[in-house]
């Protein structure tokens, strides 16, 4: 029985209590009615508060809390090149590729493909690609390991700014987590309010409206949801030049250091496209970037066509 029904049943009985006189009777009725109404309101308020507490969303897991905190300091960085060393086996392979007109370079934080020269008739105004969110795997040790897949404008030969958007993937003690984000370097990255899971197919795109304003879009094809954000340059010295178009897997930075890179199997980019100078461009003639840390090359980039390539984790 509800509280309202109980009140309706009790009220007639309480009001029918006999009184000595009609004046006293009416006065008693008024006082009693006021008491009943106040008590009913108190019970209703208490019940509402209790139901609100019960309906509150469940707290995030410990892993998610830590990663949310880490994401507040998450930041991509421009390509960090490593000088070519022709004495190593890995560089011999890259030099052979160079003879076939494919330009390959090393980086300590990037792997993928970059168009390092602007279009003949202008600058890059939009960059996009589709990729599938990988399943990250821990590579020895403990703690959180992570990586990121993204598209962007600038950040290679022009390093004052990067307009970019993508998806991070994390693993800790067998648990995985992902977040979709946008960033205008040198500012930090900011998360989209968009659910992303391992195996989801993602379309990522950035557009430069002007040197100081752009748009980042992440569309989750697997869920049918999309998020878009207009972004402004964080400083007058951080405007875009439109010199580079990037399709990247990154060992990104959190706080003052790079995260431990998680294994990611392979990440395929397709529908790769850059717009600029009235034309559309792919990865033909792009620079291939391999990620190398210490003496170990951790990736193998394979180009399938002008609009598709794969970054394989090889460690």
Coordinates of C-alpha atoms in Angstrom, one line a residue:
X1 CA 0.0 0.0 0.0
X2 CA 1.4 3.4 -0.9
X3 CA 1.9 6.3 1.5
X4 CA -0.9 8.3 -0.2
X5 CA -3.4 5.4 0.2
X6 CA -2.5 5.0 3.9
X7 CA -3.1 8.7 4.5
X8 CA -6.5 8.5 2.7
X9 CA -7.6 5.6 4.9
X10 CA -6.4 7.1 8.2
X11 CA -7.6 10.7 7.7
X12 CA -11.4 10.0 8.0
X13 CA -11.0 8.0 11.2
X14 CA -8.7 10.6 12.7
X15 CA -11.1 13.4 11.8
X16 CA -14.1 11.6 13.4
X17 CA -12.6 11.6 16.9
X18 CA -15.3 13.0 19.3
X19 CA -14.9 16.4 20.9
X20 CA -16.4 18.2 23.9
X21 CA -17.7 21.1 21.9
X22 CA -18.0 22.0 18.2
X23 CA -15.4 24.8 18.6
X24 CA -12.9 22.4 20.2
X25 CA -13.9 19.8 17.6
X26 CA -13.2 22.1 14.7
X27 CA -10.0 23.4 16.3
X28 CA -8.8 19.8 16.9
X29 CA -9.6 18.9 13.4
X30 CA -7.5 21.8 12.0
X31 CA -4.5 21.0 14.2
X32 CA -4.7 17.3 13.5
X33 CA -5.1 17.9 9.7
X34 CA -2.0 20.2 9.8
X35 CA 0.0 17.6 11.7
X36 CA -1.0 14.9 9.2
X37 CA -0.1 16.9 6.2
X38 CA 3.3 17.9 7.6
X39 CA 4.1 14.3 8.6
X40 CA 3.0 13.1 5.2
X41 CA 5.3 15.6 3.4
X42 CA 8.2 14.5 5.7
X43 CA 7.7 10.8 4.7
X44 CA 7.4 11.7 1.0
X45 CA 10.6 13.7 1.2
X46 CA 12.5 11.0 3.0
X47 CA 11.3 8.4 0.5
X48 CA 12.3 10.6 -2.5
X49 CA 15.8 11.1 -1.1
X50 CA 16.2 7.4 -0.4
X51 CA 15.2 6.5 -4.0
X52 CA 17.6 9.1 -5.4
X53 CA 20.5 7.5 -3.5
X54 CA 19.5 4.1 -4.8
X55 CA 19.2 5.4 -8.3
X56 CA 22.7 7.1 -8.4
X57 CA 25.1 5.7 -11.0
X58 CA 27.5 3.1 -9.9
X59 CA 31.1 4.3 -9.3
X60 CA 33.7 3.7 -11.9
X61 CA 36.1 0.9 -11.5
X62 CA 39.6 1.5 -10.0
X63 CA 41.2 1.1 -13.4
X64 CA 38.8 3.5 -15.1
X65 CA 39.4 6.1 -12.3
X66 CA 43.1 5.9 -12.7
X67 CA 42.9 6.2 -16.4
X68 CA 40.5 9.1 -16.3
X69 CA 43.0 10.9 -14.0
X70 CA 45.9 10.0 -16.3
X71 CA 43.9 11.3 -19.3
X72 CA 43.9 14.7 -17.7
X73 CA 47.6 14.9 -18.4
X74 CA 47.5 12.9 -21.7
X75 CA 49.3 14.6 -24.5
X76 CA 50.6 13.8 -28.0
X77 CA 53.9 15.2 -29.1
X78 CA 55.4 16.0 -32.5
X79 CA 57.3 13.3 -34.3
X80 CA 60.6 12.6 -32.4
X81 CA 63.0 11.5 -35.2
X82 CA 65.9 9.1 -34.7
X83 CA 68.9 9.6 -37.0
X84 CA 69.3 6.8 -39.6
X85 CA 72.0 4.2 -38.6
X86 CA 73.0 2.2 -41.6
X87 CA 75.0 -0.2 -39.6
X88 CA 72.0 -2.0 -38.2
X89 CA 70.0 -4.8 -39.8
X90 CA 66.8 -2.9 -39.4
X91 CA 68.2 0.2 -41.2
X92 CA 69.4 -2.0 -44.0
X93 CA 65.8 -3.0 -44.6
X94 CA 64.8 0.6 -44.6
X95 CA 67.5 1.6 -47.0
X96 CA 66.3 -1.1 -49.5
X97 CA 62.9 0.4 -49.2
X98 CA 64.4 3.8 -50.0
X99 CA 65.8 2.5 -53.2
X100 CA 62.2 1.7 -54.2
X101 CA 61.3 5.4 -53.7
X102 CA 59.6 4.8 -50.3
X103 CA 60.9 7.2 -47.8
X104 CA 61.2 5.6 -44.3
X105 CA 62.3 7.2 -41.1
X106 CA 62.5 6.3 -37.4
X107 CA 60.8 7.9 -34.5
X108 CA 60.8 7.1 -30.7
X109 CA 57.1 7.9 -30.4
X110 CA 55.3 7.6 -33.8
X111 CA 54.6 4.8 -36.3
X112 CA 52.5 5.1 -39.5
X113 CA 52.5 7.4 -42.5
X114 CA 53.1 11.2 -42.9
X115 CA 52.8 13.4 -45.9
X116 CA 55.7 15.8 -45.1
X117 CA 55.2 18.2 -48.0
X118 CA 52.2 20.4 -48.5
X119 CA 50.1 20.1 -51.7
X120 CA 51.5 22.1 -54.7
X121 CA 48.6 24.5 -54.7
X122 CA 48.0 25.1 -51.0
X123 CA 48.0 23.4 -47.6
X124 CA 46.3 20.4 -46.0
X125 CA 42.8 21.3 -44.8
X126 CA 41.4 17.9 -43.7
X127 CA 42.8 14.5 -42.8
X128 CA 40.7 11.3 -42.2
X129 CA 40.9 7.5 -42.0
X130 CA 39.0 4.5 -40.7
X131 CA 40.6 2.0 -38.3
X132 CA 39.6 -0.7 -35.9
X133 CA 40.3 -0.4 -32.1
X134 CA 43.0 -3.0 -31.3
X135 CA 43.1 -5.3 -28.3
X136 CA 46.0 -4.1 -26.2
X137 CA 48.3 -6.7 -24.6
X138 CA 50.7 -6.2 -21.7
X139 CA 54.4 -6.5 -22.7
X140 CA 56.1 -7.7 -19.5
X141 CA 56.3 -5.7 -16.3
X142 CA 53.2 -4.4 -14.5
X143 CA 51.1 -1.3 -14.3
X144 CA 49.3 0.5 -17.0
X145 CA 50.4 0.1 -20.7
X146 CA 48.8 2.0 -23.5
X147 CA 49.0 3.4 -27.0
X148 CA 47.0 5.5 -29.4
X149 CA 45.7 5.6 -33.0
X150 CA 44.9 9.0 -34.6
X151 CA 44.8 11.3 -37.6
X152 CA 46.1 14.9 -37.6
X153 CA 47.4 18.0 -39.4
X154 CA 51.0 19.1 -38.8
X155 CA 53.4 17.8 -36.2
X156 CA 56.3 16.5 -38.4
X157 CA 58.3 19.1 -40.4
X158 CA 56.1 21.8 -38.7
X159 CA 56.0 21.1 -35.0
X160 CA 54.4 24.3 -33.5
X161 CA 51.0 22.7 -33.5
X162 CA 49.0 19.5 -34.2
X163 CA 45.3 19.3 -34.7
X164 CA 44.4 15.7 -34.1
X165 CA 41.8 13.2 -32.9
X166 CA 41.8 9.5 -32.2
X167 CA 41.4 6.6 -29.7
X168 CA 43.6 5.5 -26.8
X169 CA 43.8 1.9 -25.7
X170 CA 44.9 0.8 -22.3
X171 CA 45.6 -2.5 -20.5
X172 CA 46.3 -3.1 -16.8
X173 CA 46.2 -6.5 -15.0
X174 CA 44.2 -8.0 -17.9
X175 CA 41.6 -5.2 -18.0
X176 CA 41.3 -3.0 -21.1
X177 CA 39.9 0.4 -21.5
X178 CA 39.5 2.9 -24.4
X179 CA 38.8 6.6 -24.8
X180 CA 38.1 8.8 -27.8
X181 CA 39.8 12.3 -27.6
X182 CA 40.7 15.5 -29.5
X183 CA 43.7 17.7 -29.1
X184 CA 45.3 20.9 -30.4
X185 CA 49.0 20.5 -29.4
X186 CA 50.6 22.0 -27.3
X187 CA 47.4 21.8 -25.2
X188 CA 46.5 18.6 -23.5
X189 CA 44.0 16.1 -25.0
X190 CA 40.3 16.2 -24.0
X191 CA 38.0 13.2 -24.0
X192 CA 34.8 13.0 -26.1
X193 CA 31.7 11.8 -24.4
X194 CA 31.6 8.7 -26.6
X195 CA 31.8 5.0 -25.8
X196 CA 34.5 3.1 -27.5
X197 CA 35.3 -0.6 -27.1
X198 CA 37.9 -3.1 -28.4
X199 CA 37.1 -4.1 -32.0
X200 CA 34.9 -1.1 -32.8
X201 CA 35.3 0.5 -36.2
X202 CA 36.2 4.2 -35.9
X203 CA 36.2 7.0 -38.5
X204 CA 38.5 9.8 -37.4
X205 CA 38.6 13.2 -39.1
X206 CA 40.1 16.7 -38.5
X207 CA 39.4 19.8 -40.5
X208 CA 41.2 23.1 -40.4
X209 CA 38.6 25.9 -40.7
X210 CA 41.5 28.5 -40.4
X211 CA 45.0 28.4 -39.0
X212 CA 43.6 29.0 -35.5
X213 CA 40.3 27.0 -35.6
X214 CA 39.4 23.4 -36.5
X215 CA 36.9 20.6 -36.1
X216 CA 37.6 17.1 -34.7
X217 CA 35.1 14.3 -35.3
X218 CA 35.1 10.7 -34.1
X219 CA 32.4 8.4 -35.5
X220 CA 31.9 4.9 -33.9
X221 CA 30.5 2.9 -36.9
X222 CA 30.0 -0.1 -34.6
X223 CA 27.6 1.8 -32.3
X224 CA 26.2 4.4 -34.7
X225 CA 27.3 7.3 -32.4
X226 CA 29.4 10.3 -33.4
X227 CA 31.0 13.2 -31.5
X228 CA 32.3 16.5 -32.9
X229 CA 34.2 19.3 -31.3
X230 CA 35.2 22.7 -32.6
X231 CA 38.7 23.6 -31.3
X232 CA 40.8 26.8 -31.2
X233 CA 44.5 27.2 -31.1
X234 CA 45.7 27.3 -27.5
X235 CA 48.1 30.2 -28.2
X236 CA 49.0 32.6 -31.0
X237 CA 52.2 30.7 -31.5
X238 CA 50.3 27.4 -32.0
X239 CA 48.5 28.0 -35.2
X240 CA 48.4 25.4 -38.0
X241 CA 50.5 25.6 -41.2
X242 CA 48.9 22.7 -43.0
X243 CA 52.3 21.3 -44.0
X244 CA 51.8 17.7 -42.8
X245 CA 49.0 15.1 -43.0
X246 CA 49.4 12.3 -40.4
X247 CA 48.0 8.8 -39.8
X248 CA 49.7 7.6 -36.7
X249 CA 50.0 5.0 -33.9
X250 CA 51.7 6.7 -31.0
X251 CA 53.4 6.0 -27.7
X252 CA 51.9 9.1 -26.2
X253 CA 53.0 11.1 -23.1
X254 CA 51.3 11.4 -19.8
X255 CA 52.6 14.0 -17.4
X256 CA 56.4 14.2 -17.8
X257 CA 57.0 10.8 -19.4
X258 CA 55.8 8.5 -22.2
X259 CA 53.5 5.7 -21.2
X260 CA 54.7 2.1 -21.4
X261 CA 53.7 1.0 -24.9
X262 CA 51.1 -1.8 -25.0
X263 CA 51.3 -4.5 -27.7
X264 CA 48.5 -3.9 -30.2
X265 CA 48.8 -6.7 -32.8
X266 CA 48.1 -4.7 -35.9
X267 CA 46.2 -1.6 -36.7
X268 CA 44.9 -1.2 -40.2
X269 CA 44.1 2.2 -41.6
X270 CA 41.8 2.4 -44.7
X271 CA 39.9 5.1 -46.4
X272 CA 43.1 7.2 -45.8
X273 CA 42.6 10.6 -47.2
X274 CA 44.0 14.2 -47.0
X275 CA 42.4 17.2 -48.7
X276 CA 44.4 20.2 -49.7
X277 CA 45.0 22.5 -52.7
X278 CA 41.8 21.4 -54.4
X279 CA 42.9 17.7 -54.5
X280 CA 42.7 14.5 -52.5
X281 CA 45.9 12.7 -51.4
X282 CA 46.7 9.3 -49.9
X283 CA 49.9 7.6 -48.7
X284 CA 51.6 7.4 -52.1
X285 CA 54.8 9.4 -51.7
X286 CA 54.2 9.7 -47.9
X287 CA 57.0 9.1 -45.5
X288 CA 56.7 5.7 -43.6
X289 CA 57.5 6.1 -39.9
X290 CA 58.7 3.1 -37.8
X291 CA 58.7 3.3 -34.0
X292 CA 62.1 2.5 -32.5
X293 CA 63.0 2.6 -28.8
X294 CA 66.5 1.8 -27.7
X295 CA 68.0 -0.6 -30.2
X296 CA 64.6 -2.3 -31.0
X297 CA 62.3 -1.5 -33.9
X298 CA 58.8 -2.1 -32.5
X299 CA 56.7 -1.8 -35.6
X300 CA 56.5 -2.8 -39.2
X301 CA 54.4 -0.5 -41.5
X302 CA 53.1 -2.2 -44.7
X303 CA 51.4 -0.1 -47.4
X304 CA 48.7 -1.9 -49.3
X305 CA 47.5 1.0 -51.6
X306 CA 47.3 4.7 -51.8
X307 CA 44.4 4.6 -49.3
X308 CA 45.4 1.7 -47.0
X309 CA 48.2 0.6 -44.8
X310 CA 48.9 -1.5 -41.7
X311 CA 51.0 -0.9 -38.6
X312 CA 52.1 -4.2 -37.0
X313 CA 53.5 -4.5 -33.5
X314 CA 56.6 -6.7 -33.9
X315 CA 58.3 -6.8 -30.4

